[in-house]
């Protein structure tokens, strides 16, 4: 693999998954604080009340980052830790929680003291419960709440932080409105499209607020997710089919995709979300497909959504091989998904292992949107245990990451403008509706003692980073 010396190497986490301290120092409840208390909402009946206790152990975790050798750390802010909300005479009023800002100020200073650049995500799914009570993402006013929140963040942190992501994985935010993630609601497809529009508006308003209040030059983008598809073979026909699939909403394997075990569908199209951000318009086919279910687009909306960004981030874990021709019984769009063979390699989360997701997909994104791209998440869940020798031997994660980085390197060589990679995750943590059943970390966490044990993959990743810088 070949990465230049300026390549950004990092790790990523999110607030609800690692911080804990759910009821300390003025933090108000989030939708995940509420959702995890519902019967059967979380597979193992747990919550993020304590999680990895990062709130109290952040200095220890920063030392893990320092020893790893990363030059960047992507973390999210807990919105309800920073601002609480009340409704007075029909007006939503936010109150700043200074203790919350103090925590992140201390974390940022600790990172910088140790030579690690902080990269902030403003929203990684833990919406203040009070805002959900006022409609949350279903309420168009969230664009204004988002602006005020982002403005306060910029005023406090942009003197030291230069990279910001607005919203993490909008399609997964939508999962909260098909019943299996917070806030656990079941909404119609029309509602989904309205929620997406509100998220895109909020992204634009966050972007504007960050730039308007920044104390120095900053770079802003969103962290999107999707299935990183790839041509089934090296033939031109399959490559052309891959491009057709990526440019398609109707029938796209990324479009309205079944969610495993839920019986629900989720709007998960790359171009449906990113075209409005980068081109200022929804794909024309969206209006043909969804017709009167499309959201109301008011004057000025698309200008807000397409407020210029400097970067584009992508979270990537898996994809599907795309071949030319049609599958039996499926509309002939000139492409189809090639089914995996029985016994396909999978992770502990039962996700297929598809290293080629790191290659053609990023080239497509780079060519289409002409912005520097960062891999904001990539990793795997593994059945990790601390062995009798006191170490955690996770050779599968090393193999997984090595293969994915090899393909990413090939993509960069072919012209993909990818400038950084953030491994998900630094720590084993609370994995949403899975609870603590999935381990994605480079560092093993014993959830009873909270002891951190760097895994073999931690030391392997350290070597990869060092080798890249010494070339």
Short mmCIF file of C-alpha atoms in Angstrom, two decimals:
data_model
loop_
_atom_site.label_atom_id
_atom_site.label_comp_id
_atom_site.label_asym_id
_atom_site.label_seq_id
_atom_site.Cartn_x
_atom_site.Cartn_y
_atom_site.Cartn_z
CA UNK A 1 0.00 0.00 0.00
CA UNK A 2 1.18 3.49 -0.81
CA UNK A 3 0.08 6.63 1.06
CA UNK A 4 1.86 9.97 0.99
CA UNK A 5 3.43 11.57 4.05
CA UNK A 6 0.61 14.13 4.37
CA UNK A 7 -2.08 11.46 4.59
CA UNK A 8 -4.23 11.83 7.71
CA UNK A 9 -4.28 8.77 9.97
CA UNK A 10 -6.84 8.72 12.74
CA UNK A 11 -9.43 6.95 14.84
CA UNK A 12 -13.09 7.78 15.34
CA UNK A 13 -15.62 7.56 18.18
CA UNK A 14 -18.99 9.08 19.05
CA UNK A 15 -20.22 10.70 22.25
CA UNK A 16 -23.08 8.42 23.29
CA UNK A 17 -21.10 5.29 22.50
CA UNK A 18 -18.15 6.02 24.77
CA UNK A 19 -18.70 8.95 27.15
CA UNK A 20 -21.10 7.66 29.79
CA UNK A 21 -21.82 10.25 32.52
CA UNK A 22 -25.37 10.30 31.20
CA UNK A 23 -26.75 12.35 34.07
CA UNK A 24 -23.72 14.34 35.22
CA UNK A 25 -22.73 18.00 35.14
CA UNK A 26 -25.94 19.35 33.69
CA UNK A 27 -26.31 17.01 30.73
CA UNK A 28 -29.94 16.69 29.62
CA UNK A 29 -31.40 13.44 28.20
CA UNK A 30 -30.87 12.47 24.59
CA UNK A 31 -33.20 10.36 22.46
CA UNK A 32 -30.84 7.43 23.07
CA UNK A 33 -31.07 7.90 26.83
CA UNK A 34 -34.83 7.56 26.41
CA UNK A 35 -34.83 4.80 23.78
CA UNK A 36 -32.50 2.47 25.68
CA UNK A 37 -34.93 2.40 28.60
CA UNK A 38 -37.70 0.94 26.45
CA UNK A 39 -38.25 -2.82 26.80
CA UNK A 40 -36.48 -4.91 24.12
CA UNK A 41 -35.09 -1.81 22.36
CA UNK A 42 -31.47 -2.93 22.87
CA UNK A 43 -30.46 -6.52 22.18
CA UNK A 44 -28.65 -7.03 25.48
CA UNK A 45 -30.82 -4.67 27.54
CA UNK A 46 -27.99 -2.19 28.14
CA UNK A 47 -27.51 1.55 27.62
CA UNK A 48 -24.78 4.14 27.26
CA UNK A 49 -25.21 5.40 30.81
CA UNK A 50 -21.62 4.38 31.62
CA UNK A 51 -20.36 3.08 28.26
CA UNK A 52 -16.53 3.35 28.31
CA UNK A 53 -16.59 6.15 30.92
CA UNK A 54 -14.58 8.30 28.53
CA UNK A 55 -16.00 11.39 30.27
CA UNK A 56 -13.83 10.60 33.27
CA UNK A 57 -11.03 8.72 31.49
CA UNK A 58 -10.40 10.93 28.47
CA UNK A 59 -6.78 11.59 29.43
CA UNK A 60 -6.08 7.85 29.45
CA UNK A 61 -7.75 7.52 26.06
CA UNK A 62 -5.76 10.41 24.61
CA UNK A 63 -2.58 8.61 25.68
CA UNK A 64 -3.80 5.55 23.77
CA UNK A 65 -4.16 7.77 20.71
CA UNK A 66 -0.73 9.31 21.24
CA UNK A 67 0.95 5.92 21.61
CA UNK A 68 -0.86 4.73 18.50
CA UNK A 69 0.73 7.54 16.51
CA UNK A 70 -2.40 8.98 14.88
CA UNK A 71 -2.31 12.65 13.93
CA UNK A 72 -6.09 13.14 14.09
CA UNK A 73 -9.00 12.05 16.27
CA UNK A 74 -12.58 12.28 15.10
CA UNK A 75 -15.09 12.53 17.95
CA UNK A 76 -18.64 13.82 18.24
CA UNK A 77 -20.12 16.35 20.61
CA UNK A 78 -23.05 15.42 22.79
CA UNK A 79 -25.60 18.07 21.83
CA UNK A 80 -27.65 17.54 25.04
CA UNK A 81 -24.47 17.84 27.11
CA UNK A 82 -23.92 21.30 25.67
CA UNK A 83 -27.39 22.82 25.40
CA UNK A 84 -30.68 22.14 27.20
CA UNK A 85 -34.06 23.27 25.89
CA UNK A 86 -37.35 24.56 27.25
CA UNK A 87 -40.47 25.87 25.56
CA UNK A 88 -41.72 29.27 26.67
CA UNK A 89 -44.97 30.52 25.11
CA UNK A 90 -44.44 28.35 22.06
CA UNK A 91 -40.81 29.44 21.59
CA UNK A 92 -37.99 26.90 21.96
CA UNK A 93 -35.22 28.35 24.11
CA UNK A 94 -31.76 26.83 24.49
CA UNK A 95 -29.57 27.26 27.56
CA UNK A 96 -25.82 26.69 27.37
CA UNK A 97 -24.35 24.19 29.82
CA UNK A 98 -20.90 25.52 30.68
CA UNK A 99 -19.81 22.24 32.29
CA UNK A 100 -20.39 20.47 29.00
CA UNK A 101 -18.29 22.95 27.06
CA UNK A 102 -15.62 22.68 29.74
CA UNK A 103 -15.33 18.93 29.13
CA UNK A 104 -14.78 19.33 25.39
CA UNK A 105 -12.42 22.26 25.91
CA UNK A 106 -10.32 20.05 28.17
CA UNK A 107 -10.43 17.18 25.65
CA UNK A 108 -9.39 19.45 22.77
CA UNK A 109 -6.53 20.92 24.80
CA UNK A 110 -5.37 17.45 25.85
CA UNK A 111 -5.37 16.27 22.23
CA UNK A 112 -3.40 19.26 21.01
CA UNK A 113 -0.92 18.96 23.87
CA UNK A 114 -0.21 15.44 22.62
CA UNK A 115 0.14 16.38 18.96
CA UNK A 116 -3.28 15.13 17.84
CA UNK A 117 -5.60 17.25 15.73
CA UNK A 118 -9.25 17.25 16.88
CA UNK A 119 -11.87 16.66 14.16
CA UNK A 120 -15.37 17.38 15.46
CA UNK A 121 -18.68 15.84 14.43
CA UNK A 122 -21.59 18.01 15.57
CA UNK A 123 -24.31 15.37 15.37
CA UNK A 124 -23.84 11.64 15.78
CA UNK A 125 -27.44 10.64 16.54
CA UNK A 126 -27.91 11.73 20.19
CA UNK A 127 -30.49 14.47 19.66
CA UNK A 128 -31.68 16.27 22.81
CA UNK A 129 -34.88 14.55 23.90
CA UNK A 130 -36.51 17.94 24.41
CA UNK A 131 -36.09 18.72 20.70
CA UNK A 132 -37.58 15.36 19.78
CA UNK A 133 -40.54 16.24 22.00
CA UNK A 134 -41.00 19.29 19.75
CA UNK A 135 -40.88 17.16 16.60
CA UNK A 136 -37.15 16.61 16.21
CA UNK A 137 -36.14 15.91 12.64
CA UNK A 138 -39.80 15.98 11.58
CA UNK A 139 -39.94 19.68 12.49
CA UNK A 140 -38.55 22.11 9.92
CA UNK A 141 -37.52 24.40 12.76
CA UNK A 142 -34.66 22.03 13.54
CA UNK A 143 -32.66 23.89 10.90
CA UNK A 144 -32.71 26.93 13.20
CA UNK A 145 -31.94 24.92 16.33
CA UNK A 146 -29.02 23.38 14.44
CA UNK A 147 -27.74 26.81 13.40
CA UNK A 148 -27.71 28.11 16.97
CA UNK A 149 -25.99 24.97 18.25
CA UNK A 150 -23.30 25.06 15.55
CA UNK A 151 -22.72 28.78 16.07
CA UNK A 152 -22.02 28.21 19.75
CA UNK A 153 -19.64 25.36 18.92
CA UNK A 154 -17.75 27.54 16.44
CA UNK A 155 -17.43 30.39 18.92
CA UNK A 156 -15.99 28.07 21.57
CA UNK A 157 -13.79 25.67 19.59
CA UNK A 158 -12.82 27.09 16.17
CA UNK A 159 -9.77 28.81 17.62
CA UNK A 160 -8.26 25.31 17.93
CA UNK A 161 -10.37 23.05 15.68
CA UNK A 162 -10.27 23.44 11.90
CA UNK A 163 -12.23 20.38 10.65
CA UNK A 164 -15.93 19.89 11.30
CA UNK A 165 -18.46 17.32 10.15
CA UNK A 166 -22.08 18.41 10.45
CA UNK A 167 -24.26 15.27 10.55
CA UNK A 168 -23.04 11.69 10.70
CA UNK A 169 -24.83 9.20 8.43
CA UNK A 170 -28.15 10.82 7.58
CA UNK A 171 -29.54 7.48 6.34
CA UNK A 172 -28.91 6.00 9.78
CA UNK A 173 -30.58 8.95 11.48
CA UNK A 174 -33.56 7.91 9.38
CA UNK A 175 -33.38 4.46 11.00
CA UNK A 176 -34.90 6.07 14.08
CA UNK A 177 -38.05 6.61 12.09
CA UNK A 178 -38.49 3.02 10.99
CA UNK A 179 -38.61 1.75 14.55
CA UNK A 180 -35.29 0.08 15.40
CA UNK A 181 -33.16 3.07 16.49
CA UNK A 182 -33.86 6.16 18.59
CA UNK A 183 -36.40 7.68 18.79
CA UNK A 184 -38.10 4.43 17.77
CA UNK A 185 -40.89 5.85 15.62
CA UNK A 186 -42.54 4.33 12.55
CA UNK A 187 -43.09 6.87 9.82
CA UNK A 188 -44.26 6.78 6.21
CA UNK A 189 -42.07 7.12 3.14
CA UNK A 190 -43.41 10.66 2.71
CA UNK A 191 -42.32 11.43 6.27
CA UNK A 192 -38.89 9.95 5.52
CA UNK A 193 -38.39 12.27 2.56
CA UNK A 194 -39.44 15.25 4.66
CA UNK A 195 -37.01 14.22 7.42
CA UNK A 196 -34.19 13.94 4.88
CA UNK A 197 -34.99 17.42 3.59
CA UNK A 198 -34.91 18.79 7.14
CA UNK A 199 -31.56 17.09 7.76
CA UNK A 200 -30.14 18.57 4.56
CA UNK A 201 -31.40 22.01 5.58
CA UNK A 202 -29.82 21.55 9.00
CA UNK A 203 -26.55 20.51 7.42
CA UNK A 204 -26.57 23.71 5.37
CA UNK A 205 -27.42 25.85 8.39
CA UNK A 206 -24.73 24.20 10.51
CA UNK A 207 -22.26 24.85 7.72
CA UNK A 208 -23.26 28.51 7.56
CA UNK A 209 -23.12 28.90 11.33
CA UNK A 210 -19.67 27.33 11.57
CA UNK A 211 -18.22 29.58 8.87
CA UNK A 212 -19.97 32.71 10.12
CA UNK A 213 -18.57 32.28 13.62
CA UNK A 214 -15.19 30.66 12.89
CA UNK A 215 -12.14 32.35 14.37
CA UNK A 216 -9.88 31.10 11.57
CA UNK A 217 -10.15 29.15 8.33
CA UNK A 218 -12.06 25.90 8.75
CA UNK A 219 -13.13 22.99 6.57
CA UNK A 220 -16.66 21.64 6.78
CA UNK A 221 -18.49 18.67 5.29
CA UNK A 222 -20.91 15.90 6.25
CA UNK A 223 -20.02 12.29 7.01
CA UNK A 224 -22.18 10.18 4.74
CA UNK A 225 -22.53 6.41 4.59
CA UNK A 226 -23.61 3.85 2.07
CA UNK A 227 -22.75 0.57 0.48
CA UNK A 228 -19.45 0.83 -1.36
CA UNK A 229 -20.29 -1.05 -4.53
CA UNK A 230 -17.74 -2.18 -7.09
CA UNK A 231 -17.63 -3.85 -10.54
CA UNK A 232 -17.99 -7.63 -10.33
CA UNK A 233 -15.09 -8.07 -12.78
CA UNK A 234 -12.44 -5.91 -14.44
CA UNK A 235 -14.44 -5.76 -17.68
CA UNK A 236 -15.53 -2.43 -19.12
CA UNK A 237 -19.11 -3.74 -19.23
CA UNK A 238 -19.21 -4.35 -15.49
CA UNK A 239 -17.53 -1.01 -14.76
CA UNK A 240 -20.16 0.78 -16.85
CA UNK A 241 -22.84 -1.19 -15.02
CA UNK A 242 -21.37 -0.08 -11.67
CA UNK A 243 -21.53 3.56 -12.75
CA UNK A 244 -25.15 3.11 -13.88
CA UNK A 245 -26.05 1.58 -10.52
CA UNK A 246 -24.43 4.43 -8.59
CA UNK A 247 -26.31 6.99 -10.69
CA UNK A 248 -29.65 5.27 -10.20
CA UNK A 249 -32.24 5.74 -7.44
CA UNK A 250 -35.00 3.42 -8.60
CA UNK A 251 -33.77 -0.12 -8.14
CA UNK A 252 -30.46 1.07 -6.75
CA UNK A 253 -29.18 -1.41 -4.16
CA UNK A 254 -28.52 1.73 -2.10
CA UNK A 255 -32.00 3.19 -2.44
CA UNK A 256 -34.89 1.92 -0.34
CA UNK A 257 -33.00 -0.95 1.27
CA UNK A 258 -34.43 -3.58 3.62
CA UNK A 259 -33.04 -3.25 7.14
CA UNK A 260 -31.92 -6.63 8.53
CA UNK A 261 -34.40 -8.17 10.91
CA UNK A 262 -36.69 -5.13 10.95
CA UNK A 263 -38.99 -5.73 8.01
CA UNK A 264 -38.60 -1.99 7.37
CA UNK A 265 -37.11 -0.01 4.51
CA UNK A 266 -34.65 2.84 4.66
CA UNK A 267 -33.88 5.58 2.17
CA UNK A 268 -30.15 5.10 1.58
CA UNK A 269 -29.13 6.55 -1.78
CA UNK A 270 -25.77 8.26 -2.16
CA UNK A 271 -26.81 10.73 -4.84
CA UNK A 272 -30.18 11.56 -3.24
CA UNK A 273 -28.33 13.06 -0.25
CA UNK A 274 -25.11 14.36 -1.78
CA UNK A 275 -26.39 15.85 -5.05
CA UNK A 276 -28.41 18.51 -3.18
CA UNK A 277 -25.35 19.37 -1.06
CA UNK A 278 -22.92 19.64 -3.97
CA UNK A 279 -25.19 20.55 -6.93
CA UNK A 280 -28.07 22.36 -5.23
CA UNK A 281 -30.77 20.04 -6.54
CA UNK A 282 -32.26 16.61 -6.03
CA UNK A 283 -31.69 14.10 -8.83
CA UNK A 284 -34.42 14.53 -11.46
CA UNK A 285 -35.37 10.87 -11.18
CA UNK A 286 -36.37 11.46 -7.55
CA UNK A 287 -39.36 13.53 -8.66
CA UNK A 288 -40.33 10.87 -11.19
CA UNK A 289 -40.12 8.08 -8.61
CA UNK A 290 -41.56 9.74 -5.48
CA UNK A 291 -43.88 12.24 -7.22
CA UNK A 292 -46.18 13.93 -4.68
CA UNK A 293 -44.32 12.31 -1.79
CA UNK A 294 -41.34 14.61 -2.36
CA UNK A 295 -40.95 17.20 0.40
CA UNK A 296 -42.07 20.79 0.03
CA UNK A 297 -39.10 22.77 -1.24
CA UNK A 298 -39.44 26.40 -0.22
CA UNK A 299 -37.72 29.33 -1.86
CA UNK A 300 -34.09 29.44 -0.76
CA UNK A 301 -34.01 25.86 0.53
CA UNK A 302 -31.62 24.51 -2.06
CA UNK A 303 -29.32 27.50 -1.62
CA UNK A 304 -29.11 26.72 2.09
CA UNK A 305 -28.50 23.03 1.50
CA UNK A 306 -25.79 23.70 -1.11
CA UNK A 307 -23.84 26.22 0.97
CA UNK A 308 -20.30 25.43 -0.24
CA UNK A 309 -18.40 22.79 1.68
CA UNK A 310 -14.67 22.13 1.61
CA UNK A 311 -14.58 18.37 2.17
CA UNK A 312 -16.68 15.21 1.89
CA UNK A 313 -16.43 12.35 4.38
CA UNK A 314 -17.61 8.78 3.84
CA UNK A 315 -18.17 5.97 6.35
CA UNK A 316 -17.64 2.64 4.61
CA UNK A 317 -17.89 -0.98 5.72
CA UNK A 318 -19.22 -3.11 2.87
CA UNK A 319 -20.66 -3.16 -0.65
CA UNK A 320 -21.98 -5.39 -3.40
CA UNK A 321 -20.53 -6.52 -6.75
CA UNK A 322 -22.33 -4.99 -9.73
CA UNK A 323 -22.42 -6.66 -13.16
CA UNK A 324 -23.88 -5.73 -16.53
CA UNK A 325 -27.19 -7.15 -17.68
CA UNK A 326 -30.38 -7.69 -15.75
CA UNK A 327 -31.19 -10.18 -13.04
CA UNK A 328 -34.15 -12.53 -13.58
CA UNK A 329 -37.47 -10.84 -12.87
CA UNK A 330 -35.90 -7.41 -12.35
CA UNK A 331 -36.33 -4.30 -14.49
CA UNK A 332 -33.46 -4.15 -16.99
CA UNK A 333 -31.44 -1.04 -16.08
CA UNK A 334 -28.30 -2.52 -17.58
CA UNK A 335 -26.90 -3.74 -14.27
CA UNK A 336 -27.61 -6.14 -11.41
CA UNK A 337 -26.17 -7.23 -8.07
CA UNK A 338 -24.16 -10.42 -8.21
CA UNK A 339 -25.16 -12.61 -5.23
CA UNK A 340 -22.40 -13.67 -2.88
CA UNK A 341 -21.44 -17.32 -2.96
CA UNK A 342 -22.33 -19.49 0.06
CA UNK A 343 -19.72 -19.21 2.78
CA UNK A 344 -18.78 -15.62 1.93
CA UNK A 345 -16.37 -14.14 4.49
CA UNK A 346 -18.28 -12.07 7.05
CA UNK A 347 -17.56 -10.13 10.22
CA UNK A 348 -18.93 -10.93 13.67
CA UNK A 349 -21.79 -8.54 12.85
CA UNK A 350 -22.57 -10.75 9.81
CA UNK A 351 -21.53 -8.00 7.39
CA UNK A 352 -19.82 -9.23 4.21
CA UNK A 353 -16.12 -8.45 3.87
CA UNK A 354 -15.66 -6.56 0.59
CA UNK A 355 -12.27 -4.78 0.36
CA UNK A 356 -13.03 -3.53 -3.17
CA UNK A 357 -15.56 -1.18 -1.55
CA UNK A 358 -12.56 1.09 -0.90
CA UNK A 359 -11.56 1.40 -4.54
CA UNK A 360 -14.06 2.26 -7.29
CA UNK A 361 -16.60 3.79 -4.90
CA UNK A 362 -14.23 6.56 -3.79
CA UNK A 363 -13.16 7.23 -7.35
CA UNK A 364 -16.84 7.66 -8.27
CA UNK A 365 -17.39 10.10 -5.37
CA UNK A 366 -14.24 12.07 -6.18
CA UNK A 367 -15.11 12.36 -9.86
CA UNK A 368 -18.72 13.32 -9.21
CA UNK A 369 -18.33 15.88 -6.41
CA UNK A 370 -14.77 17.23 -6.95
CA UNK A 371 -14.03 17.57 -3.23
CA UNK A 372 -11.28 16.06 -1.07
CA UNK A 373 -12.63 12.87 0.50
CA UNK A 374 -11.89 11.39 3.92
CA UNK A 375 -12.71 7.87 5.07
CA UNK A 376 -14.40 8.95 8.29
CA UNK A 377 -15.16 5.39 9.45
CA UNK A 378 -13.99 1.91 8.49
CA UNK A 379 -13.52 -1.20 10.60
CA UNK A 380 -15.06 -4.49 11.62
CA UNK A 381 -16.79 -6.18 14.52
CA UNK A 382 -14.85 -9.18 15.76
CA UNK A 383 -15.22 -11.79 18.53
CA UNK A 384 -12.36 -10.36 20.58
CA UNK A 385 -11.32 -11.74 23.98
CA UNK A 386 -8.39 -11.13 26.29
CA UNK A 387 -6.37 -14.37 26.23
CA UNK A 388 -4.52 -16.07 29.07
CA UNK A 389 -1.38 -14.14 28.14
CA UNK A 390 -3.22 -10.89 28.91
CA UNK A 391 -3.32 -9.86 25.25
CA UNK A 392 -6.07 -9.58 22.68
CA UNK A 393 -5.21 -11.40 19.46
CA UNK A 394 -7.44 -10.13 16.64
CA UNK A 395 -5.72 -11.33 13.49
CA UNK A 396 -9.01 -11.13 11.57
CA UNK A 397 -9.16 -7.34 12.08
CA UNK A 398 -5.57 -6.97 10.89
CA UNK A 399 -6.36 -8.97 7.77
CA UNK A 400 -9.58 -7.01 7.17
CA UNK A 401 -7.95 -3.59 7.56
CA UNK A 402 -4.90 -4.54 5.52
CA UNK A 403 -7.04 -5.64 2.57
CA UNK A 404 -9.26 -2.57 2.76
CA UNK A 405 -6.28 -0.21 2.90
CA UNK A 406 -4.65 -1.99 -0.04
CA UNK A 407 -7.76 -1.33 -2.14
CA UNK A 408 -7.96 2.25 -0.90
CA UNK A 409 -4.37 2.73 -2.04
CA UNK A 410 -5.31 1.40 -5.48
CA UNK A 411 -8.24 3.79 -5.63
CA UNK A 412 -5.98 6.73 -4.81
CA UNK A 413 -3.51 5.63 -7.49
CA UNK A 414 -6.37 5.59 -10.01
CA UNK A 415 -7.31 9.18 -9.15
CA UNK A 416 -9.55 9.10 -6.06
CA UNK A 417 -8.78 12.23 -4.03
CA UNK A 418 -8.80 10.54 -0.61
CA UNK A 419 -6.70 12.37 1.96
CA UNK A 420 -7.28 10.56 5.24
CA UNK A 421 -8.50 7.43 7.02
CA UNK A 422 -10.19 7.17 10.42
CA UNK A 423 -10.43 3.68 11.85
CA UNK A 424 -13.68 2.79 13.60
CA UNK A 425 -13.17 2.61 16.43
CA UNK A 426 -10.54 3.48 18.99
CA UNK A 427 -12.45 1.64 21.73
CA UNK A 428 -14.94 -1.18 21.94
CA UNK A 429 -18.16 0.63 22.81
CA UNK A 430 -21.94 0.72 22.95
CA UNK A 431 -23.00 -0.33 19.45
CA UNK A 432 -26.49 1.16 19.37
CA UNK A 433 -29.31 -1.42 19.18
CA UNK A 434 -26.71 -4.22 19.45
CA UNK A 435 -25.64 -2.97 22.89
CA UNK A 436 -22.21 -4.29 23.82
CA UNK A 437 -22.45 -7.42 21.68
CA UNK A 438 -20.24 -6.05 18.88
CA UNK A 439 -16.58 -5.10 19.35
CA UNK A 440 -15.14 -2.70 16.76
CA UNK A 441 -12.27 -1.25 18.77
CA UNK A 442 -8.53 -1.29 18.35
CA UNK A 443 -8.60 -1.32 22.15
CA UNK A 444 -10.50 -3.96 24.12
CA UNK A 445 -12.71 -2.64 26.92
CA UNK A 446 -13.72 -4.79 29.89
CA UNK A 447 -17.13 -3.33 30.63
CA UNK A 448 -17.05 -4.42 34.29
CA UNK A 449 -13.65 -2.96 35.19
CA UNK A 450 -13.37 -0.55 32.21
CA UNK A 451 -9.79 -1.71 31.75
CA UNK A 452 -8.37 -0.87 28.32
CA UNK A 453 -6.25 -3.52 26.56
CA UNK A 454 -4.74 -2.59 23.18
CA UNK A 455 -5.31 -5.40 20.69
CA UNK A 456 -2.80 -6.81 18.22
CA UNK A 457 -4.49 -4.65 15.57
CA UNK A 458 -3.63 -1.56 17.61
CA UNK A 459 0.08 -2.32 17.33
CA UNK A 460 -0.27 -3.31 13.67
CA UNK A 461 -2.02 -0.03 12.83
CA UNK A 462 0.73 1.82 14.71
CA UNK A 463 3.31 0.21 12.41
CA UNK A 464 1.31 1.07 9.28
CA UNK A 465 1.15 4.73 10.34
CA UNK A 466 4.85 4.85 11.13
CA UNK A 467 5.82 3.20 7.84
CA UNK A 468 3.64 5.65 5.89
CA UNK A 469 5.34 8.66 7.50
CA UNK A 470 8.85 7.31 7.05
CA UNK A 471 8.61 6.72 3.29
#
